[in-house]
């Protein structure tokens, strides 16, 4: 977290940087989906739902269309710290979930999910 956040400080979208703080992510502890859901639900009506890995596209879009973000609760092994093919807790919590606290983005992703379900 600390290294990636520092790498992105000067190049990342400022709304995403703000969202990281707004949803309560910090380098001292692993995020809990219940805490993230509580924050997101208050801000935009989204909930984080734990899943075991990749989902079929139709299921994934169903979740999005219903303001549910499917996220993997396991963390990558140390030997794959730089890159892992599968989604994991860091990828989802650090990369995807923060922007769901932004109203316009959250509404767009819900709409996108509904369109892609059909």
Coordinates of C-alpha atoms in Angstrom, one line a residue:
X1 CA 0.0 0.0 0.0
X2 CA 2.6 2.5 1.1
X3 CA 4.8 2.0 -1.9
X4 CA 2.0 2.0 -4.5
X5 CA 0.4 5.1 -2.9
X6 CA 3.7 6.9 -3.0
X7 CA 4.2 5.9 -6.7
X8 CA 0.8 7.2 -7.6
X9 CA 0.8 10.4 -5.6
X10 CA 1.9 12.7 -8.5
X11 CA 0.2 10.9 -11.4
X12 CA -3.1 9.4 -10.1
X13 CA -6.5 11.1 -10.5
X14 CA -7.0 13.4 -7.6
X15 CA -10.5 12.1 -7.0
X16 CA -9.2 8.6 -6.6
X17 CA -6.5 9.8 -4.2
X18 CA -9.2 11.6 -2.1
X19 CA -11.4 8.5 -2.2
X20 CA -8.7 6.3 -0.7
X21 CA -8.8 8.5 2.4
X22 CA -12.6 9.0 2.4
X23 CA -13.3 5.2 2.5
X24 CA -10.8 4.7 5.3
X25 CA -8.0 2.8 3.6
X26 CA -4.7 3.1 5.4
X27 CA -1.3 1.3 5.3
X28 CA -1.5 0.0 8.9
X29 CA -4.3 -2.6 8.5
X30 CA -6.0 -4.8 6.0
X31 CA -9.4 -3.3 4.9
X32 CA -12.5 -5.1 6.0
X33 CA -15.4 -5.4 3.5
X34 CA -17.9 -4.6 6.2
X35 CA -16.2 -1.3 7.0
X36 CA -15.8 -0.4 3.3
X37 CA -19.5 -1.3 2.7
X38 CA -20.6 0.9 5.5
X39 CA -18.6 3.9 4.1
X40 CA -19.7 3.3 0.5
X41 CA -23.3 2.7 1.4
X42 CA -23.5 6.0 3.2
X43 CA -21.8 7.8 0.3
X44 CA -23.3 6.2 -2.8
X45 CA -25.4 3.2 -1.8
X46 CA -22.8 0.6 -2.8
X47 CA -21.9 -2.6 -0.9
X48 CA -18.8 -4.8 -1.2
X49 CA -19.7 -8.5 -1.6
X50 CA -17.0 -11.1 -1.1
X51 CA -16.5 -13.6 -3.9
X52 CA -14.0 -16.4 -4.4
X53 CA -12.5 -15.3 -7.7
X54 CA -13.4 -14.5 -11.3
X55 CA -17.1 -14.5 -12.0
X56 CA -18.9 -15.2 -15.2
X57 CA -19.5 -11.9 -17.0
X58 CA -23.3 -12.0 -16.6
X59 CA -23.0 -12.5 -12.8
X60 CA -20.4 -9.8 -12.6
X61 CA -22.6 -7.3 -14.4
X62 CA -25.6 -8.3 -12.3
X63 CA -23.7 -7.4 -9.2
X64 CA -22.7 -4.0 -10.7
X65 CA -26.2 -3.3 -11.9
X66 CA -27.4 -3.8 -8.3
X67 CA -24.7 -1.6 -6.7
X68 CA -22.8 -4.6 -5.4
X69 CA -19.1 -4.7 -5.9
X70 CA -17.8 -8.3 -6.0
X71 CA -14.4 -8.4 -4.3
X72 CA -12.0 -11.2 -3.4
X73 CA -11.1 -11.2 0.3
X74 CA -7.8 -13.1 0.1
X75 CA -4.5 -11.4 -0.2
X76 CA -1.8 -12.3 -2.7
X77 CA 1.2 -14.3 -1.5
X78 CA 4.5 -12.4 -0.9
X79 CA 6.2 -14.1 -3.8
X80 CA 3.5 -12.5 -6.1
X81 CA 3.6 -9.1 -4.5
X82 CA 4.4 -7.2 -7.7
X83 CA 1.8 -9.0 -9.9
X84 CA -0.9 -11.6 -9.7
X85 CA -3.3 -12.6 -12.5
X86 CA -6.3 -13.2 -10.2
X87 CA -8.0 -10.4 -8.4
X88 CA -7.2 -10.1 -4.7
X89 CA -7.9 -7.9 -1.7
X90 CA -5.3 -5.4 -2.6
X91 CA -6.3 -5.2 -6.2
X92 CA -10.0 -4.7 -5.4
X93 CA -9.7 -2.5 -2.3
X94 CA -6.9 -0.3 -3.6
X95 CA -7.7 -0.2 -7.3
X96 CA -11.4 -0.5 -7.7
X97 CA -13.4 0.2 -4.6
X98 CA -12.3 3.8 -3.9
X99 CA -14.0 5.3 -7.0
X100 CA -17.3 3.7 -5.9
X101 CA -17.4 6.5 -3.3
X102 CA -17.7 9.1 -6.1
X103 CA -21.4 9.7 -6.9
X104 CA -21.0 10.1 -10.7
X105 CA -18.7 7.1 -11.1
X106 CA -20.9 5.0 -8.9
X107 CA -24.0 5.8 -10.9
X108 CA -22.2 5.2 -14.2
X109 CA -20.9 1.7 -13.1
X110 CA -24.5 0.8 -12.0
X111 CA -25.8 1.9 -15.3
X112 CA -23.0 0.1 -17.1
X113 CA -23.8 -3.1 -15.2
X114 CA -27.5 -2.9 -16.2
X115 CA -26.7 -2.4 -19.8
X116 CA -24.2 -5.2 -20.0
X117 CA -26.6 -7.7 -18.4
X118 CA -28.8 -7.5 -21.4

